[in-house]
Amino acid sequence: AVVSTQSTGCRFSALSNDKQSCTTFGSKMGLKTQKRNIKALVDQIQSDRNAESEARKQRIAEKRKRREENEKKCEVVQKITNTKKLKKIKKKHLRTIETR
């Protein structure tokens, strides 16, 4: 901003210059360490959240796998020894037959 001498009514040399607010080296280093500590804390919290979500996903996958195994165990299975019978079976029934 340009200050005109006519509006103030004095010379430029008479105007007092405001001293800029300067921070000391120690305070700058203090702020720097605070920022570093905060960033480390944020990273720690984020990694904890990621670990929890990974553990949750793993538990869900294990549960699904266990459920599928239990369903296979409780199925009623009838073994077909004579394969010639397969030719007589209707197509709708053939769709339900699984090979293992």
Short mmCIF file of N, CA and C in Angstrom, two decimals:
data_model
loop_
_atom_site.label_atom_id
_atom_site.label_comp_id
_atom_site.label_asym_id
_atom_site.label_seq_id
_atom_site.Cartn_x
_atom_site.Cartn_y
_atom_site.Cartn_z
N ALA A 1 0.85 -1.17 0.00
CA ALA A 1 0.00 0.00 0.00
C ALA A 1 0.89 1.23 0.00
N VAL A 2 0.58 2.15 -0.88
CA VAL A 2 1.36 3.38 -1.00
C VAL A 2 0.75 4.43 -0.09
N VAL A 3 1.60 5.05 0.70
CA VAL A 3 1.15 6.10 1.62
C VAL A 3 1.53 7.44 1.02
N SER A 4 0.57 8.30 0.85
CA SER A 4 0.90 9.62 0.33
C SER A 4 1.22 10.56 1.49
N THR A 5 2.18 11.42 1.25
CA THR A 5 2.60 12.36 2.30
C THR A 5 1.57 13.47 2.47
N GLN A 6 0.78 13.72 1.47
CA GLN A 6 -0.20 14.80 1.58
C GLN A 6 -1.32 14.42 2.54
N SER A 7 -1.74 13.15 2.55
CA SER A 7 -2.84 12.76 3.44
C SER A 7 -2.39 12.71 4.89
N THR A 8 -1.12 12.31 5.14
CA THR A 8 -0.64 12.22 6.52
C THR A 8 -0.14 13.57 7.01
N GLY A 9 0.38 14.38 6.13
CA GLY A 9 0.85 15.70 6.52
C GLY A 9 2.23 15.70 7.13
N CYS A 10 3.04 14.68 6.85
CA CYS A 10 4.40 14.66 7.37
C CYS A 10 5.32 14.02 6.35
N ARG A 11 6.62 14.12 6.62
CA ARG A 11 7.59 13.57 5.69
C ARG A 11 7.71 12.05 5.86
N PHE A 12 8.28 11.41 4.82
CA PHE A 12 8.50 9.97 4.89
C PHE A 12 9.48 9.60 5.99
N SER A 13 10.44 10.42 6.23
CA SER A 13 11.43 10.11 7.25
C SER A 13 10.83 10.16 8.63
N ALA A 14 9.73 10.93 8.79
CA ALA A 14 9.11 11.04 10.10
C ALA A 14 8.16 9.88 10.38
N LEU A 15 7.74 9.16 9.34
CA LEU A 15 6.84 8.03 9.55
C LEU A 15 7.59 6.90 10.25
N SER A 16 6.93 6.31 11.23
CA SER A 16 7.57 5.21 11.95
C SER A 16 7.24 3.90 11.25
N ASN A 17 8.25 3.14 10.98
CA ASN A 17 8.06 1.84 10.34
C ASN A 17 7.77 0.79 11.41
N ASP A 18 6.72 0.04 11.21
CA ASP A 18 6.41 -1.01 12.17
C ASP A 18 7.40 -2.14 12.00
N LYS A 19 7.85 -2.64 13.12
CA LYS A 19 8.78 -3.76 13.08
C LYS A 19 7.99 -5.03 12.77
N GLN A 20 8.47 -5.81 11.81
CA GLN A 20 7.78 -7.02 11.46
C GLN A 20 7.90 -8.03 12.58
N SER A 21 6.83 -8.80 12.76
CA SER A 21 6.85 -9.79 13.83
C SER A 21 7.74 -10.95 13.38
N CYS A 22 8.86 -11.07 13.99
CA CYS A 22 9.78 -12.14 13.64
C CYS A 22 9.82 -13.14 14.78
N THR A 23 9.94 -14.38 14.41
CA THR A 23 10.01 -15.43 15.43
C THR A 23 11.47 -15.84 15.61
N THR A 24 11.74 -16.31 16.80
CA THR A 24 13.11 -16.72 17.09
C THR A 24 13.35 -18.11 16.53
N PHE A 25 14.62 -18.47 16.44
CA PHE A 25 15.00 -19.77 15.91
C PHE A 25 14.46 -20.89 16.80
N GLY A 26 14.51 -20.68 18.10
CA GLY A 26 14.02 -21.69 19.04
C GLY A 26 12.52 -21.95 18.88
N SER A 27 11.75 -20.87 18.68
CA SER A 27 10.31 -21.07 18.52
C SER A 27 10.01 -21.76 17.19
N LYS A 28 10.80 -21.45 16.15
CA LYS A 28 10.61 -22.14 14.87
C LYS A 28 10.89 -23.63 15.01
N MET A 29 11.96 -23.97 15.71
CA MET A 29 12.28 -25.37 15.92
C MET A 29 11.22 -26.06 16.77
N GLY A 30 10.68 -25.32 17.75
CA GLY A 30 9.61 -25.88 18.57
C GLY A 30 8.38 -26.20 17.74
N LEU A 31 8.00 -25.28 16.86
CA LEU A 31 6.87 -25.53 15.97
C LEU A 31 7.14 -26.72 15.05
N LYS A 32 8.37 -26.81 14.57
CA LYS A 32 8.74 -27.90 13.67
C LYS A 32 8.62 -29.25 14.37
N THR A 33 9.09 -29.33 15.62
CA THR A 33 8.99 -30.59 16.36
C THR A 33 7.54 -30.92 16.69
N GLN A 34 6.73 -29.89 16.97
CA GLN A 34 5.31 -30.13 17.22
C GLN A 34 4.64 -30.71 15.99
N LYS A 35 4.93 -30.12 14.83
CA LYS A 35 4.35 -30.63 13.59
C LYS A 35 4.78 -32.07 13.33
N ARG A 36 6.05 -32.35 13.59
CA ARG A 36 6.56 -33.70 13.38
C ARG A 36 5.86 -34.70 14.31
N ASN A 37 5.67 -34.30 15.58
CA ASN A 37 4.99 -35.18 16.53
C ASN A 37 3.53 -35.43 16.14
N ILE A 38 2.87 -34.36 15.70
CA ILE A 38 1.47 -34.50 15.27
C ILE A 38 1.37 -35.42 14.07
N LYS A 39 2.29 -35.26 13.12
CA LYS A 39 2.27 -36.10 11.91
C LYS A 39 2.53 -37.56 12.27
N ALA A 40 3.44 -37.81 13.21
CA ALA A 40 3.71 -39.18 13.64
C ALA A 40 2.48 -39.78 14.31
N LEU A 41 1.78 -38.98 15.10
CA LEU A 41 0.57 -39.46 15.77
C LEU A 41 -0.53 -39.78 14.77
N VAL A 42 -0.69 -38.93 13.76
CA VAL A 42 -1.69 -39.16 12.72
C VAL A 42 -1.35 -40.44 11.94
N ASP A 43 -0.09 -40.61 11.61
CA ASP A 43 0.33 -41.82 10.89
C ASP A 43 0.07 -43.08 11.72
N GLN A 44 0.33 -42.98 13.03
CA GLN A 44 0.11 -44.12 13.92
C GLN A 44 -1.38 -44.49 13.97
N ILE A 45 -2.23 -43.48 14.10
CA ILE A 45 -3.67 -43.72 14.14
C ILE A 45 -4.14 -44.35 12.82
N GLN A 46 -3.64 -43.83 11.71
CA GLN A 46 -4.02 -44.35 10.39
C GLN A 46 -3.58 -45.81 10.23
N SER A 47 -2.37 -46.12 10.67
CA SER A 47 -1.89 -47.50 10.55
C SER A 47 -2.70 -48.44 11.45
N ASP A 48 -3.11 -47.95 12.64
CA ASP A 48 -3.95 -48.77 13.51
C ASP A 48 -5.29 -49.07 12.85
N ARG A 49 -5.88 -48.05 12.23
CA ARG A 49 -7.16 -48.25 11.54
C ARG A 49 -7.01 -49.25 10.40
N ASN A 50 -5.92 -49.12 9.64
CA ASN A 50 -5.69 -50.05 8.53
C ASN A 50 -5.53 -51.48 9.03
N ALA A 51 -4.80 -51.63 10.15
CA ALA A 51 -4.59 -52.97 10.71
C ALA A 51 -5.91 -53.57 11.17
N GLU A 52 -6.77 -52.75 11.80
CA GLU A 52 -8.07 -53.24 12.25
C GLU A 52 -8.93 -53.67 11.07
N SER A 53 -8.93 -52.89 10.01
CA SER A 53 -9.76 -53.24 8.85
C SER A 53 -9.23 -54.50 8.18
N GLU A 54 -7.92 -54.66 8.10
CA GLU A 54 -7.35 -55.88 7.52
C GLU A 54 -7.71 -57.10 8.36
N ALA A 55 -7.64 -56.95 9.70
CA ALA A 55 -8.00 -58.06 10.58
C ALA A 55 -9.47 -58.41 10.42
N ARG A 56 -10.33 -57.39 10.28
CA ARG A 56 -11.76 -57.63 10.09
C ARG A 56 -12.01 -58.37 8.78
N LYS A 57 -11.34 -57.95 7.71
CA LYS A 57 -11.49 -58.63 6.42
C LYS A 57 -11.05 -60.09 6.50
N GLN A 58 -9.95 -60.31 7.21
CA GLN A 58 -9.43 -61.67 7.34
C GLN A 58 -10.40 -62.55 8.13
N ARG A 59 -10.98 -62.00 9.22
CA ARG A 59 -11.94 -62.77 10.00
C ARG A 59 -13.17 -63.12 9.17
N ILE A 60 -13.63 -62.18 8.36
CA ILE A 60 -14.81 -62.42 7.52
C ILE A 60 -14.51 -63.53 6.51
N ALA A 61 -13.31 -63.48 5.91
CA ALA A 61 -12.93 -64.50 4.92
C ALA A 61 -12.84 -65.88 5.58
N GLU A 62 -12.25 -65.94 6.79
CA GLU A 62 -12.14 -67.22 7.49
C GLU A 62 -13.53 -67.76 7.84
N LYS A 63 -14.42 -66.87 8.26
CA LYS A 63 -15.77 -67.28 8.62
C LYS A 63 -16.51 -67.83 7.41
N ARG A 64 -16.36 -67.17 6.26
CA ARG A 64 -17.00 -67.63 5.03
C ARG A 64 -16.48 -69.01 4.63
N LYS A 65 -15.16 -69.18 4.74
CA LYS A 65 -14.55 -70.45 4.37
C LYS A 65 -15.03 -71.58 5.30
N ARG A 66 -15.11 -71.30 6.60
CA ARG A 66 -15.60 -72.29 7.56
C ARG A 66 -17.05 -72.67 7.27
N ARG A 67 -17.87 -71.68 6.93
CA ARG A 67 -19.28 -71.93 6.64
C ARG A 67 -19.42 -72.83 5.41
N GLU A 68 -18.61 -72.56 4.37
CA GLU A 68 -18.67 -73.39 3.17
C GLU A 68 -18.25 -74.82 3.46
N GLU A 69 -17.21 -74.98 4.28
CA GLU A 69 -16.77 -76.33 4.64
C GLU A 69 -17.85 -77.07 5.42
N ASN A 70 -18.51 -76.36 6.34
CA ASN A 70 -19.58 -77.00 7.12
C ASN A 70 -20.76 -77.38 6.23
N GLU A 71 -21.08 -76.54 5.25
CA GLU A 71 -22.17 -76.87 4.33
C GLU A 71 -21.83 -78.11 3.52
N LYS A 72 -20.57 -78.23 3.10
CA LYS A 72 -20.16 -79.42 2.34
C LYS A 72 -20.26 -80.68 3.21
N LYS A 73 -19.91 -80.54 4.51
CA LYS A 73 -19.95 -81.70 5.40
C LYS A 73 -21.37 -82.21 5.60
N CYS A 74 -22.33 -81.31 5.71
CA CYS A 74 -23.69 -81.74 6.03
C CYS A 74 -24.52 -82.08 4.80
N GLU A 75 -23.96 -82.00 3.61
CA GLU A 75 -24.70 -82.36 2.40
C GLU A 75 -24.93 -83.86 2.34
N VAL A 76 -26.07 -84.20 1.78
CA VAL A 76 -26.37 -85.62 1.54
C VAL A 76 -25.89 -85.95 0.13
N VAL A 77 -24.98 -86.91 0.05
CA VAL A 77 -24.37 -87.24 -1.23
C VAL A 77 -24.69 -88.68 -1.58
N GLN A 78 -25.02 -88.87 -2.85
CA GLN A 78 -25.30 -90.23 -3.32
C GLN A 78 -24.35 -90.51 -4.47
N LYS A 79 -23.54 -91.52 -4.30
CA LYS A 79 -22.53 -91.82 -5.29
C LYS A 79 -23.17 -92.60 -6.45
N ILE A 80 -22.84 -92.18 -7.67
CA ILE A 80 -23.35 -92.87 -8.87
C ILE A 80 -22.25 -93.81 -9.35
N THR A 81 -22.49 -95.10 -9.19
CA THR A 81 -21.49 -96.08 -9.61
C THR A 81 -21.71 -96.49 -11.06
N ASN A 82 -22.97 -96.59 -11.46
CA ASN A 82 -23.28 -96.98 -12.83
C ASN A 82 -23.44 -95.71 -13.66
N THR A 83 -22.45 -95.41 -14.50
CA THR A 83 -22.48 -94.18 -15.28
C THR A 83 -23.45 -94.24 -16.45
N LYS A 84 -23.95 -95.42 -16.77
CA LYS A 84 -24.93 -95.54 -17.87
C LYS A 84 -26.27 -94.92 -17.48
N LYS A 85 -26.52 -94.81 -16.18
CA LYS A 85 -27.76 -94.20 -15.71
C LYS A 85 -27.81 -92.71 -16.05
N LEU A 86 -26.63 -92.10 -16.18
CA LEU A 86 -26.58 -90.67 -16.48
C LEU A 86 -27.21 -90.34 -17.83
N LYS A 87 -27.13 -91.28 -18.75
CA LYS A 87 -27.69 -91.04 -20.08
C LYS A 87 -29.22 -91.04 -20.05
N LYS A 88 -29.80 -91.76 -19.08
CA LYS A 88 -31.25 -91.83 -18.97
C LYS A 88 -31.85 -90.65 -18.22
N ILE A 89 -31.02 -89.98 -17.42
CA ILE A 89 -31.52 -88.88 -16.58
C ILE A 89 -31.90 -87.69 -17.45
N LYS A 90 -32.95 -86.98 -17.04
CA LYS A 90 -33.38 -85.80 -17.78
C LYS A 90 -32.39 -84.66 -17.57
N LYS A 91 -32.45 -83.69 -18.47
CA LYS A 91 -31.49 -82.57 -18.43
C LYS A 91 -31.62 -81.73 -17.17
N LYS A 92 -32.85 -81.53 -16.70
CA LYS A 92 -33.06 -80.73 -15.50
C LYS A 92 -32.37 -81.36 -14.30
N HIS A 93 -32.45 -82.66 -14.23
CA HIS A 93 -31.81 -83.37 -13.12
C HIS A 93 -30.29 -83.38 -13.27
N LEU A 94 -29.81 -83.41 -14.51
CA LEU A 94 -28.37 -83.40 -14.75
C LEU A 94 -27.72 -82.09 -14.27
N ARG A 95 -28.49 -81.01 -14.33
CA ARG A 95 -27.95 -79.72 -13.90
C ARG A 95 -27.64 -79.70 -12.41
N THR A 96 -28.38 -80.48 -11.64
CA THR A 96 -28.16 -80.49 -10.19
C THR A 96 -27.01 -81.39 -9.79
N ILE A 97 -26.57 -82.25 -10.66
CA ILE A 97 -25.50 -83.18 -10.32
C ILE A 97 -24.16 -82.47 -10.41
N GLU A 98 -23.35 -82.66 -9.36
CA GLU A 98 -22.02 -82.07 -9.32
C GLU A 98 -20.98 -83.17 -9.29
N THR A 99 -19.88 -82.92 -9.96
CA THR A 99 -18.78 -83.89 -9.93
C THR A 99 -17.75 -83.41 -8.92
N ARG A 100 -17.21 -84.38 -8.17
CA ARG A 100 -16.18 -84.03 -7.18
C ARG A 100 -15.02 -84.96 -7.29
#
